[in-house]
């Protein structure tokens, strides 16, 4: 069962490391034998950006082959499936029967195991909390050969450690999740243009009660009285049934684009056009769930648009402060740096707690930024941003991270030592060695 | 809405084919060796909305079970429109060279078991004057190569057998499809180094269903393998025997 795939990457493609890949096709009875120095890490679809899904010099257990549905109770919306099943596969099966995934990230090409291990959040965090809240039970295979059935009631420590547990507590074989009732695949969406980040906060507050989903795109190059201008998108599942449309056509980026493709100029032009694409400040329509939740999925392998050098994502959360100064300071720094972020997403997190000990979302406002890898220039900006996140008691998201400092991680995730006791002795990741064991920085 | 029997139903390629067939309403009877894998495939197809008429776990190398197996399948399906034979093993060529017992087992799995099954199936379909037989062979059966000629010769024999059967069945209106995949990323090839020639099993599944619908005789999947094999077959033996293939 040994495989030497040329290389397996994470989504940002800034961290390229040698590792041994072992594909799983069926739920294994026990974990594979390792060489003495080797450690294991599960790998789903590699939609994490940095090094949290990579294991330099070790083994990656590719879970995609474990992709079978086990059980679906259509009347209660309870779905059990193997951890390598992807969210798009789940949606295809459940939407025609009136059920939606309870929490949706910005791409549907993530596995159930990956969704659990990063305790992902979606546009409904303010009302629904994280994905982990909907996990009713799961089975975890650890290197002691034991299969642990865990739920909020049973083996609840391992349950809490595994949700947001970064793949380190064992291999999730299957999980059972509570789905959410919907009438069909349609979303009633409304887009509101705002010209300053202060307006974002106003609209956000107004939207929280009446809209299940909300997220904003912002123009990070705008400064001064346009600081943090953007589009606020909010929506609800539509009661309309309409026709269930078939699969859309997809475009694939076949190879690396030249490194210069996404530069300040092209991003500035894009941002300008995108901001002004909607002349009215407010627009309503009914859209399919795919463009609403997963606009980027229409272009497969879009990460290659950043060229060979790859790119970073930087996602932070800072607590609400009356003056919203930290987030403004961050926006000012980014705008001043002139470094273009093509995709910048702003959203408020609610205060619903997650069962996961190491979960990233916490009450406040979160900002996700994409930057082409420009080496030390990009890292310098991150250092400045880190400082603000640190002093304002915020946190960074491991799923997106390639540069977080060990001391920061340990502050951002105060339960990390308690968590460490549940880390399987045979499991590790490049990320974990970097932030918990202080072994150098990657990328 | 065909009544479909799948032998080797836990093969990665068979699973992907079964998903498409059950999606469009076929009733499936699934036969596979491992009861656990078989059960997980059955659950998967059922959650996806498929109709499973029955399952049976059986080592297909035990030919004596074939008549009973066919009887159960026919009863459960109440007829038979389509059969897909998918089971197979890619044995260890080097070990087979040293030990005939291993070589014989490869030939049994990849060729003789199919002959036994197809004897029962073809007679039934000939009687009914209808039906489609689809069998997964391999491009490896197109020419003997030192790296896998035990497997290759079993698949090659299977190709000839199917060719003859097609010829015989023609007058009864029974279709016989020989499926020749190239490299596919499945458990069978888990130990091989992957390159751009490897296809995904769902792609092969789609190709199989398309070939069945178009009533093809022989299909290479993906189709570019037709070209590759045409070249490989065209190399004169004098040269071919010197190649490290
Ligand atoms: C375009 C885009 C948009 C995104 N939007 C969001 C968003 O809105 N919200 C959000 O929260 N995230 C978002 N993400 C991040 C993404 O949801 C997470 O990184 C997710 O974990 C990726 O899942 P994956 O299956 O690709 O797992 P991988 O990236 O391969 O692995 C992620 C982690 O899961 C672990 N893992 C995988 N399978 C198992 C298993 N069976 N058992 C135990 N551990 C396992 C791995 O070890 C690793 O630690 C986005 C990513 C992209 C590319
Ligand atoms: N993968 C390729 O590159 C490739 C290329 C060309 C042709 N093919 C052919 O495609 C077919 C399907 O293979 P695959 O690629 O899908 O691989 P696979 O997933 O490994 O499937 C092989 C299947 O055959 C079953 N099997 C083996 N011996 C059996 C026996 N004695 N009785 C019952 N079942 C038996 C296996 O059952 P267990 O799970 O119980 O072992 C397994 O389900 C095979 O005929 C293969 O020769 C494959």
mmCIF file of N, CA and C and ligand atoms in Angstrom, chain A residues 9-11 24 40-49 51-54 60-61 63-64 66 82-87 103-123 139-140 162 165-174 293 296-297 302 311 313 315 343 345 349 360-361 397-400 427-429, ligand 1:
data_model
loop_
_atom_site.group_PDB
_atom_site.id
_atom_site.type_symbol
_atom_site.label_atom_id
_atom_site.label_comp_id
_atom_site.label_asym_id
_atom_site.label_seq_id
_atom_site.Cartn_x
_atom_site.Cartn_y
_atom_site.Cartn_z
ATOM 1 N N UNK A 9 0.344 18.693 -2.384
ATOM 2 C CA UNK A 9 0.517 20.077 -1.948
ATOM 3 C C UNK A 9 -0.642 20.535 -1.089
ATOM 4 N N UNK A 10 -0.448 21.673 -0.451
ATOM 5 C CA UNK A 10 -1.569 22.352 0.171
ATOM 6 C C UNK A 10 -2.022 23.437 -0.817
ATOM 7 N N UNK A 11 -3.115 24.100 -0.491
ATOM 8 C CA UNK A 11 -3.749 24.969 -1.494
ATOM 9 C C UNK A 11 -2.904 26.198 -1.845
ATOM 10 N N UNK A 24 -5.825 5.515 1.132
ATOM 11 C CA UNK A 24 -6.749 4.588 1.780
ATOM 12 C C UNK A 24 -7.948 4.419 0.860
ATOM 13 N N UNK A 40 2.497 10.130 11.131
ATOM 14 C CA UNK A 40 1.350 10.066 10.229
ATOM 15 C C UNK A 40 0.542 11.351 10.264
ATOM 16 N N UNK A 41 -0.125 11.659 9.153
ATOM 17 C CA UNK A 41 -1.112 12.738 9.154
ATOM 18 C C UNK A 41 -2.174 12.431 8.097
ATOM 19 N N UNK A 42 -3.447 12.497 8.455
ATOM 20 C CA UNK A 42 -4.482 12.343 7.430
ATOM 21 C C UNK A 42 -4.457 13.534 6.468
ATOM 22 N N UNK A 43 -4.848 13.288 5.237
ATOM 23 C CA UNK A 43 -4.887 14.328 4.208
ATOM 24 C C UNK A 43 -6.177 14.159 3.422
ATOM 25 N N UNK A 44 -6.989 15.209 3.378
ATOM 26 C CA UNK A 44 -8.266 15.114 2.670
ATOM 27 C C UNK A 44 -8.133 15.582 1.238
ATOM 28 N N UNK A 45 -8.568 16.820 0.966
ATOM 29 C CA UNK A 45 -8.452 17.367 -0.378
ATOM 30 C C UNK A 45 -7.390 18.463 -0.451
ATOM 31 N N UNK A 46 -6.637 18.645 0.624
ATOM 32 C CA UNK A 46 -5.562 19.638 0.593
ATOM 33 C C UNK A 46 -6.066 21.046 0.363
ATOM 34 N N UNK A 47 -7.261 21.347 0.870
ATOM 35 C CA UNK A 47 -7.802 22.702 0.713
ATOM 36 C C UNK A 47 -7.347 23.622 1.839
ATOM 37 N N UNK A 48 -6.505 23.130 2.715
ATOM 38 C CA UNK A 48 -5.873 24.020 3.677
ATOM 39 C C UNK A 48 -4.711 24.689 2.954
ATOM 40 N N UNK A 49 -4.431 25.921 3.336
ATOM 41 C CA UNK A 49 -3.499 26.721 2.535
ATOM 42 C C UNK A 49 -2.032 26.532 2.878
ATOM 43 N N UNK A 51 0.696 24.704 5.985
ATOM 44 C CA UNK A 51 1.362 23.425 6.239
ATOM 45 C C UNK A 51 0.595 22.547 7.232
ATOM 46 N N UNK A 52 -0.659 22.908 7.543
ATOM 47 C CA UNK A 52 -1.381 22.105 8.538
ATOM 48 C C UNK A 52 -1.833 20.764 7.977
ATOM 49 N N UNK A 53 -1.880 20.628 6.639
ATOM 50 C CA UNK A 53 -2.249 19.328 6.072
ATOM 51 C C UNK A 53 -1.023 18.633 5.478
ATOM 52 N N UNK A 54 0.171 19.091 5.852
ATOM 53 C CA UNK A 54 1.401 18.498 5.312
ATOM 54 C C UNK A 54 2.254 17.925 6.442
ATOM 55 N N UNK A 60 1.592 10.794 4.656
ATOM 56 C CA UNK A 60 0.252 11.352 4.535
ATOM 57 C C UNK A 60 -0.707 10.225 4.200
ATOM 58 N N UNK A 61 -1.761 10.113 4.982
ATOM 59 C CA UNK A 61 -2.785 9.102 4.721
ATOM 60 C C UNK A 61 -3.873 9.772 3.907
ATOM 61 N N UNK A 63 -7.230 10.260 2.409
ATOM 62 C CA UNK A 63 -8.512 9.690 2.851
ATOM 63 C C UNK A 63 -9.591 9.678 1.778
ATOM 64 N N UNK A 64 -9.318 10.262 0.629
ATOM 65 C CA UNK A 64 -10.377 10.438 -0.365
ATOM 66 C C UNK A 64 -11.028 9.128 -0.818
ATOM 67 N N UNK A 66 -11.837 6.714 1.043
ATOM 68 C CA UNK A 66 -12.876 6.327 2.019
ATOM 69 C C UNK A 66 -14.048 7.273 1.794
ATOM 70 N N UNK A 82 -18.383 8.124 5.485
ATOM 71 C CA UNK A 82 -16.948 8.005 5.721
ATOM 72 C C UNK A 82 -16.296 9.388 5.579
ATOM 73 N N UNK A 83 -15.136 9.519 6.223
ATOM 74 C CA UNK A 83 -14.534 10.846 6.367
ATOM 75 C C UNK A 83 -13.977 11.419 5.066
ATOM 76 N N UNK A 84 -13.797 10.571 4.036
ATOM 77 C CA UNK A 84 -13.260 11.095 2.784
ATOM 78 C C UNK A 84 -14.327 11.591 1.827
ATOM 79 N N UNK A 85 -15.588 11.501 2.210
ATOM 80 C CA UNK A 85 -16.667 12.032 1.365
ATOM 81 C C UNK A 85 -16.547 13.546 1.330
ATOM 82 N N UNK A 86 -16.739 14.108 0.148
ATOM 83 C CA UNK A 86 -16.632 15.565 0.019
ATOM 84 C C UNK A 86 -17.991 16.229 0.177
ATOM 85 N N UNK A 87 -17.980 17.494 0.570
ATOM 86 C CA UNK A 87 -19.234 18.201 0.798
ATOM 87 C C UNK A 87 -20.081 18.301 -0.470
ATOM 88 N N UNK A 103 -23.169 23.784 7.909
ATOM 89 C CA UNK A 103 -22.166 24.849 7.818
ATOM 90 C C UNK A 103 -21.381 24.622 6.538
ATOM 91 N N UNK A 104 -21.224 25.680 5.763
ATOM 92 C CA UNK A 104 -20.596 25.575 4.455
ATOM 93 C C UNK A 104 -19.392 26.482 4.355
ATOM 94 N N UNK A 105 -18.204 25.964 4.047
ATOM 95 C CA UNK A 105 -17.069 26.868 3.830
ATOM 96 C C UNK A 105 -17.168 27.491 2.439
ATOM 97 N N UNK A 106 -16.159 28.235 2.031
ATOM 98 C CA UNK A 106 -16.181 28.917 0.746
ATOM 99 C C UNK A 106 -15.887 28.022 -0.441
ATOM 100 N N UNK A 107 -15.696 26.741 -0.216
ATOM 101 C CA UNK A 107 -15.535 25.793 -1.310
ATOM 102 C C UNK A 107 -16.215 24.505 -0.894
ATOM 103 N N UNK A 108 -16.810 23.809 -1.863
ATOM 104 C CA UNK A 108 -17.461 22.548 -1.478
ATOM 105 C C UNK A 108 -16.511 21.371 -1.662
ATOM 106 N N UNK A 109 -15.291 21.658 -2.126
ATOM 107 C CA UNK A 109 -14.346 20.566 -2.356
ATOM 108 C C UNK A 109 -13.504 20.264 -1.125
ATOM 109 N N UNK A 110 -14.137 20.131 0.009
ATOM 110 C CA UNK A 110 -13.419 19.695 1.205
ATOM 111 C C UNK A 110 -14.075 18.415 1.711
ATOM 112 N N UNK A 111 -13.287 17.600 2.378
ATOM 113 C CA UNK A 111 -13.820 16.334 2.880
ATOM 114 C C UNK A 111 -14.463 16.550 4.253
ATOM 115 N N UNK A 112 -15.273 15.575 4.616
ATOM 116 C CA UNK A 112 -15.896 15.621 5.937
ATOM 117 C C UNK A 112 -14.816 15.636 7.023
ATOM 118 N N UNK A 113 -13.788 14.811 6.863
ATOM 119 C CA UNK A 113 -12.699 14.757 7.840
ATOM 120 C C UNK A 113 -12.001 16.102 7.969
ATOM 121 N N UNK A 114 -11.766 16.754 6.839
ATOM 122 C CA UNK A 114 -11.124 18.073 6.848
ATOM 123 C C UNK A 114 -12.019 19.114 7.507
ATOM 124 N N UNK A 115 -13.327 19.010 7.255
ATOM 125 C CA UNK A 115 -14.276 19.960 7.853
ATOM 126 C C UNK A 115 -14.255 19.843 9.376
ATOM 127 N N UNK A 116 -14.112 18.617 9.862
ATOM 128 C CA UNK A 116 -14.082 18.399 11.314
ATOM 129 C C UNK A 116 -12.746 18.856 11.891
ATOM 130 N N UNK A 117 -11.652 18.449 11.235
ATOM 131 C CA UNK A 117 -10.321 18.706 11.789
ATOM 132 C C UNK A 117 -10.003 20.199 11.874
ATOM 133 N N UNK A 118 -10.627 21.021 11.018
ATOM 134 C CA UNK A 118 -10.428 22.462 11.141
ATOM 135 C C UNK A 118 -11.653 23.141 11.735
ATOM 136 N N UNK A 119 -12.601 22.358 12.162
ATOM 137 C CA UNK A 119 -13.860 22.892 12.703
ATOM 138 C C UNK A 119 -14.294 24.121 11.912
ATOM 139 N N UNK A 120 -14.594 23.888 10.651
ATOM 140 C CA UNK A 120 -14.800 24.998 9.719
ATOM 141 C C UNK A 120 -16.028 25.847 10.068
ATOM 142 N N UNK A 121 -15.987 27.070 9.585
ATOM 143 C CA UNK A 121 -17.089 28.012 9.792
ATOM 144 C C UNK A 121 -17.597 28.459 8.436
ATOM 145 N N UNK A 122 -18.780 29.018 8.440
ATOM 146 C CA UNK A 122 -19.334 29.502 7.181
ATOM 147 C C UNK A 122 -19.987 30.855 7.360
ATOM 148 N N UNK A 123 -20.745 31.230 6.333
ATOM 149 C CA UNK A 123 -21.398 32.542 6.335
ATOM 150 C C UNK A 123 -22.499 32.631 7.389
ATOM 151 N N UNK A 139 -16.087 8.063 14.581
ATOM 152 C CA UNK A 139 -15.191 7.020 15.046
ATOM 153 C C UNK A 139 -13.769 7.390 14.658
ATOM 154 N N UNK A 140 -12.871 7.284 15.631
ATOM 155 C CA UNK A 140 -11.486 7.701 15.422
ATOM 156 C C UNK A 140 -10.577 6.493 15.624
ATOM 157 N N UNK A 162 -10.758 16.314 18.959
ATOM 158 C CA UNK A 162 -10.710 15.984 17.535
ATOM 159 C C UNK A 162 -11.376 17.050 16.667
ATOM 160 N N UNK A 165 -9.102 19.540 15.740
ATOM 161 C CA UNK A 165 -7.874 18.900 16.222
ATOM 162 C C UNK A 165 -6.786 18.736 15.173
ATOM 163 N N UNK A 166 -6.947 19.365 14.010
ATOM 164 C CA UNK A 166 -5.890 19.453 13.010
ATOM 165 C C UNK A 166 -5.359 18.092 12.555
ATOM 166 N N UNK A 167 -6.200 17.071 12.668
ATOM 167 C CA UNK A 167 -5.803 15.746 12.194
ATOM 168 C C UNK A 167 -4.822 15.031 13.095
ATOM 169 N N UNK A 168 -4.592 15.576 14.295
ATOM 170 C CA UNK A 168 -3.507 15.050 15.123
ATOM 171 C C UNK A 168 -3.949 14.010 16.148
ATOM 172 N N UNK A 169 -5.249 13.855 16.331
ATOM 173 C CA UNK A 169 -5.724 12.976 17.399
ATOM 174 C C UNK A 169 -6.052 11.574 16.903
ATOM 175 N N UNK A 170 -5.824 11.308 15.625
ATOM 176 C CA UNK A 170 -6.142 10.004 15.060
ATOM 177 C C UNK A 170 -6.871 10.195 13.743
ATOM 178 N N UNK A 171 -7.139 9.076 13.093
ATOM 179 C CA UNK A 171 -7.821 9.125 11.799
ATOM 180 C C UNK A 171 -9.326 9.026 12.029
ATOM 181 N N UNK A 172 -10.058 10.046 11.604
ATOM 182 C CA UNK A 172 -11.521 9.969 11.664
ATOM 183 C C UNK A 172 -11.969 9.037 10.534
ATOM 184 N N UNK A 173 -12.659 7.954 10.909
ATOM 185 C CA UNK A 173 -13.087 6.984 9.893
ATOM 186 C C UNK A 173 -14.411 7.401 9.286
ATOM 187 N N UNK A 174 -15.341 7.749 10.149
ATOM 188 C CA UNK A 174 -16.655 8.219 9.680
ATOM 189 C C UNK A 174 -17.215 9.185 10.699
ATOM 190 N N UNK A 293 -22.553 30.179 -2.407
ATOM 191 C CA UNK A 293 -21.588 29.695 -1.410
ATOM 192 C C UNK A 293 -20.191 29.471 -1.984
ATOM 193 N N UNK A 296 -15.878 30.491 -6.187
ATOM 194 C CA UNK A 296 -14.566 30.152 -6.740
ATOM 195 C C UNK A 296 -14.515 28.748 -7.332
ATOM 196 N N UNK A 297 -15.463 27.900 -6.930
ATOM 197 C CA UNK A 297 -15.421 26.524 -7.407
ATOM 198 C C UNK A 297 -15.701 26.403 -8.902
ATOM 199 N N UNK A 302 -7.926 27.103 -9.282
ATOM 200 C CA UNK A 302 -7.665 28.537 -9.478
ATOM 201 C C UNK A 302 -6.420 28.977 -8.722
ATOM 202 N N UNK A 311 0.881 31.298 -3.021
ATOM 203 C CA UNK A 311 0.321 32.459 -2.332
ATOM 204 C C UNK A 311 -0.028 32.122 -0.890
ATOM 205 N N UNK A 313 -2.619 32.785 2.457
ATOM 206 C CA UNK A 313 -3.858 33.335 2.987
ATOM 207 C C UNK A 313 -3.514 33.743 4.402
ATOM 208 N N UNK A 315 -5.782 34.659 7.712
ATOM 209 C CA UNK A 315 -7.107 34.890 8.284
ATOM 210 C C UNK A 315 -7.004 35.116 9.779
ATOM 211 N N UNK A 343 -8.594 38.482 -3.013
ATOM 212 C CA UNK A 343 -9.776 38.017 -2.316
ATOM 213 C C UNK A 343 -9.685 38.475 -0.880
ATOM 214 N N UNK A 345 -12.068 38.954 2.482
ATOM 215 C CA UNK A 345 -13.391 38.625 2.973
ATOM 216 C C UNK A 345 -13.514 39.050 4.431
ATOM 217 N N UNK A 349 -18.161 37.048 13.493
ATOM 218 C CA UNK A 349 -18.435 35.771 14.157
ATOM 219 C C UNK A 349 -19.348 36.030 15.345
ATOM 220 N N UNK A 360 -11.031 27.716 15.923
ATOM 221 C CA UNK A 360 -10.567 29.079 15.636
ATOM 222 C C UNK A 360 -11.638 30.151 15.864
ATOM 223 N N UNK A 361 -12.859 29.968 15.372
ATOM 224 C CA UNK A 361 -13.815 31.067 15.475
ATOM 225 C C UNK A 361 -14.121 31.471 16.913
ATOM 226 N N UNK A 397 -5.952 31.657 11.944
ATOM 227 C CA UNK A 397 -6.599 30.390 11.600
ATOM 228 C C UNK A 397 -5.563 29.398 11.052
ATOM 229 N N UNK A 398 -5.294 28.289 11.756
ATOM 230 C CA UNK A 398 -4.296 27.326 11.282
ATOM 231 C C UNK A 398 -4.571 26.790 9.877
ATOM 232 N N UNK A 399 -5.840 26.655 9.498
ATOM 233 C CA UNK A 399 -6.158 26.098 8.166
ATOM 234 C C UNK A 399 -5.584 26.953 7.050
ATOM 235 N N UNK A 400 -5.355 28.245 7.363
ATOM 236 C CA UNK A 400 -4.895 29.157 6.323
ATOM 237 C C UNK A 400 -3.432 29.529 6.510
ATOM 238 N N UNK A 427 1.191 10.605 15.452
ATOM 239 C CA UNK A 427 0.706 11.620 14.519
ATOM 240 C C UNK A 427 1.462 12.937 14.694
ATOM 241 N N UNK A 428 1.676 13.608 13.589
ATOM 242 C CA UNK A 428 2.264 14.947 13.653
ATOM 243 C C UNK A 428 2.040 15.638 12.311
ATOM 244 N N UNK A 429 2.347 16.928 12.261
ATOM 245 C CA UNK A 429 2.268 17.653 10.989
ATOM 246 C C UNK A 429 3.367 18.695 10.954
HETATM 247 C C1 LIG C 1 -11.522 28.515 -1.622
HETATM 248 C C2 LIG C 1 -11.484 28.112 -0.202
HETATM 249 C C3 LIG C 1 -12.416 28.643 0.666
HETATM 250 C C4 LIG C 1 -12.418 28.263 2.011
HETATM 251 N N1 LIG C 1 -13.356 28.794 2.826
HETATM 252 C C5 LIG C 1 -13.385 28.449 4.128
HETATM 253 C C6 LIG C 1 -14.372 28.969 5.005
HETATM 254 O O1 LIG C 1 -15.233 29.729 4.589
HETATM 255 N N2 LIG C 1 -14.360 28.567 6.293
HETATM 256 C C7 LIG C 1 -13.431 27.701 6.770
HETATM 257 O O2 LIG C 1 -13.491 27.354 7.937
HETATM 258 N N3 LIG C 1 -12.468 27.191 5.965
HETATM 259 C C8 LIG C 1 -12.432 27.557 4.661
HETATM 260 N N4 LIG C 1 -11.465 27.026 3.841
HETATM 261 C C9 LIG C 1 -10.485 26.089 4.402
HETATM 262 C C10 LIG C 1 -10.963 24.650 4.331
HETATM 263 O O3 LIG C 1 -12.325 24.544 4.618
HETATM 264 C C11 LIG C 1 -10.218 23.800 5.359
HETATM 265 O O4 LIG C 1 -8.848 23.937 5.173
HETATM 266 C C12 LIG C 1 -10.599 22.324 5.297
HETATM 267 O O5 LIG C 1 -10.118 21.704 6.452
HETATM 268 C C13 LIG C 1 -10.045 21.628 4.084
HETATM 269 O O6 LIG C 1 -10.510 20.302 4.035
HETATM 270 P P1 LIG C 1 -9.715 19.174 3.218
HETATM 271 O O7 LIG C 1 -10.627 18.002 3.112
HETATM 272 O O8 LIG C 1 -9.143 19.725 1.986
HETATM 273 O O9 LIG C 1 -8.590 18.783 4.264
HETATM 274 P P2 LIG C 1 -7.007 18.989 4.189
HETATM 275 O O10 LIG C 1 -6.713 20.414 3.882
HETATM 276 O O11 LIG C 1 -6.410 17.951 3.335
HETATM 277 O O12 LIG C 1 -6.675 18.704 5.705
HETATM 278 C C14 LIG C 1 -7.080 19.615 6.695
HETATM 279 C C15 LIG C 1 -6.895 19.002 8.060
HETATM 280 O O13 LIG C 1 -7.816 17.935 8.221
HETATM 281 C C16 LIG C 1 -7.151 16.788 8.680
HETATM 282 N N5 LIG C 1 -7.927 15.636 8.210
HETATM 283 C C17 LIG C 1 -8.400 15.402 6.957
HETATM 284 N N6 LIG C 1 -9.086 14.234 6.932
HETATM 285 C C18 LIG C 1 -9.052 13.728 8.186
HETATM 286 C C19 LIG C 1 -9.553 12.543 8.793
HETATM 287 N N7 LIG C 1 -10.239 11.627 8.097
HETATM 288 N N8 LIG C 1 -9.310 12.336 10.104
HETATM 289 C C20 LIG C 1 -8.620 13.245 10.833
HETATM 290 N N9 LIG C 1 -8.121 14.388 10.312
HETATM 291 C C21 LIG C 1 -8.330 14.619 9.006
HETATM 292 C C22 LIG C 1 -5.760 16.906 8.103
HETATM 293 O O14 LIG C 1 -4.828 16.149 8.842
HETATM 294 C C23 LIG C 1 -5.509 18.392 8.250
HETATM 295 O O15 LIG C 1 -5.093 18.702 9.556
HETATM 296 C C24 LIG C 1 -11.443 27.354 2.491
HETATM 297 C C25 LIG C 1 -10.506 26.820 1.609
HETATM 298 C C26 LIG C 1 -10.520 27.179 0.281
HETATM 299 C C27 LIG C 1 -9.514 26.581 -0.652
#
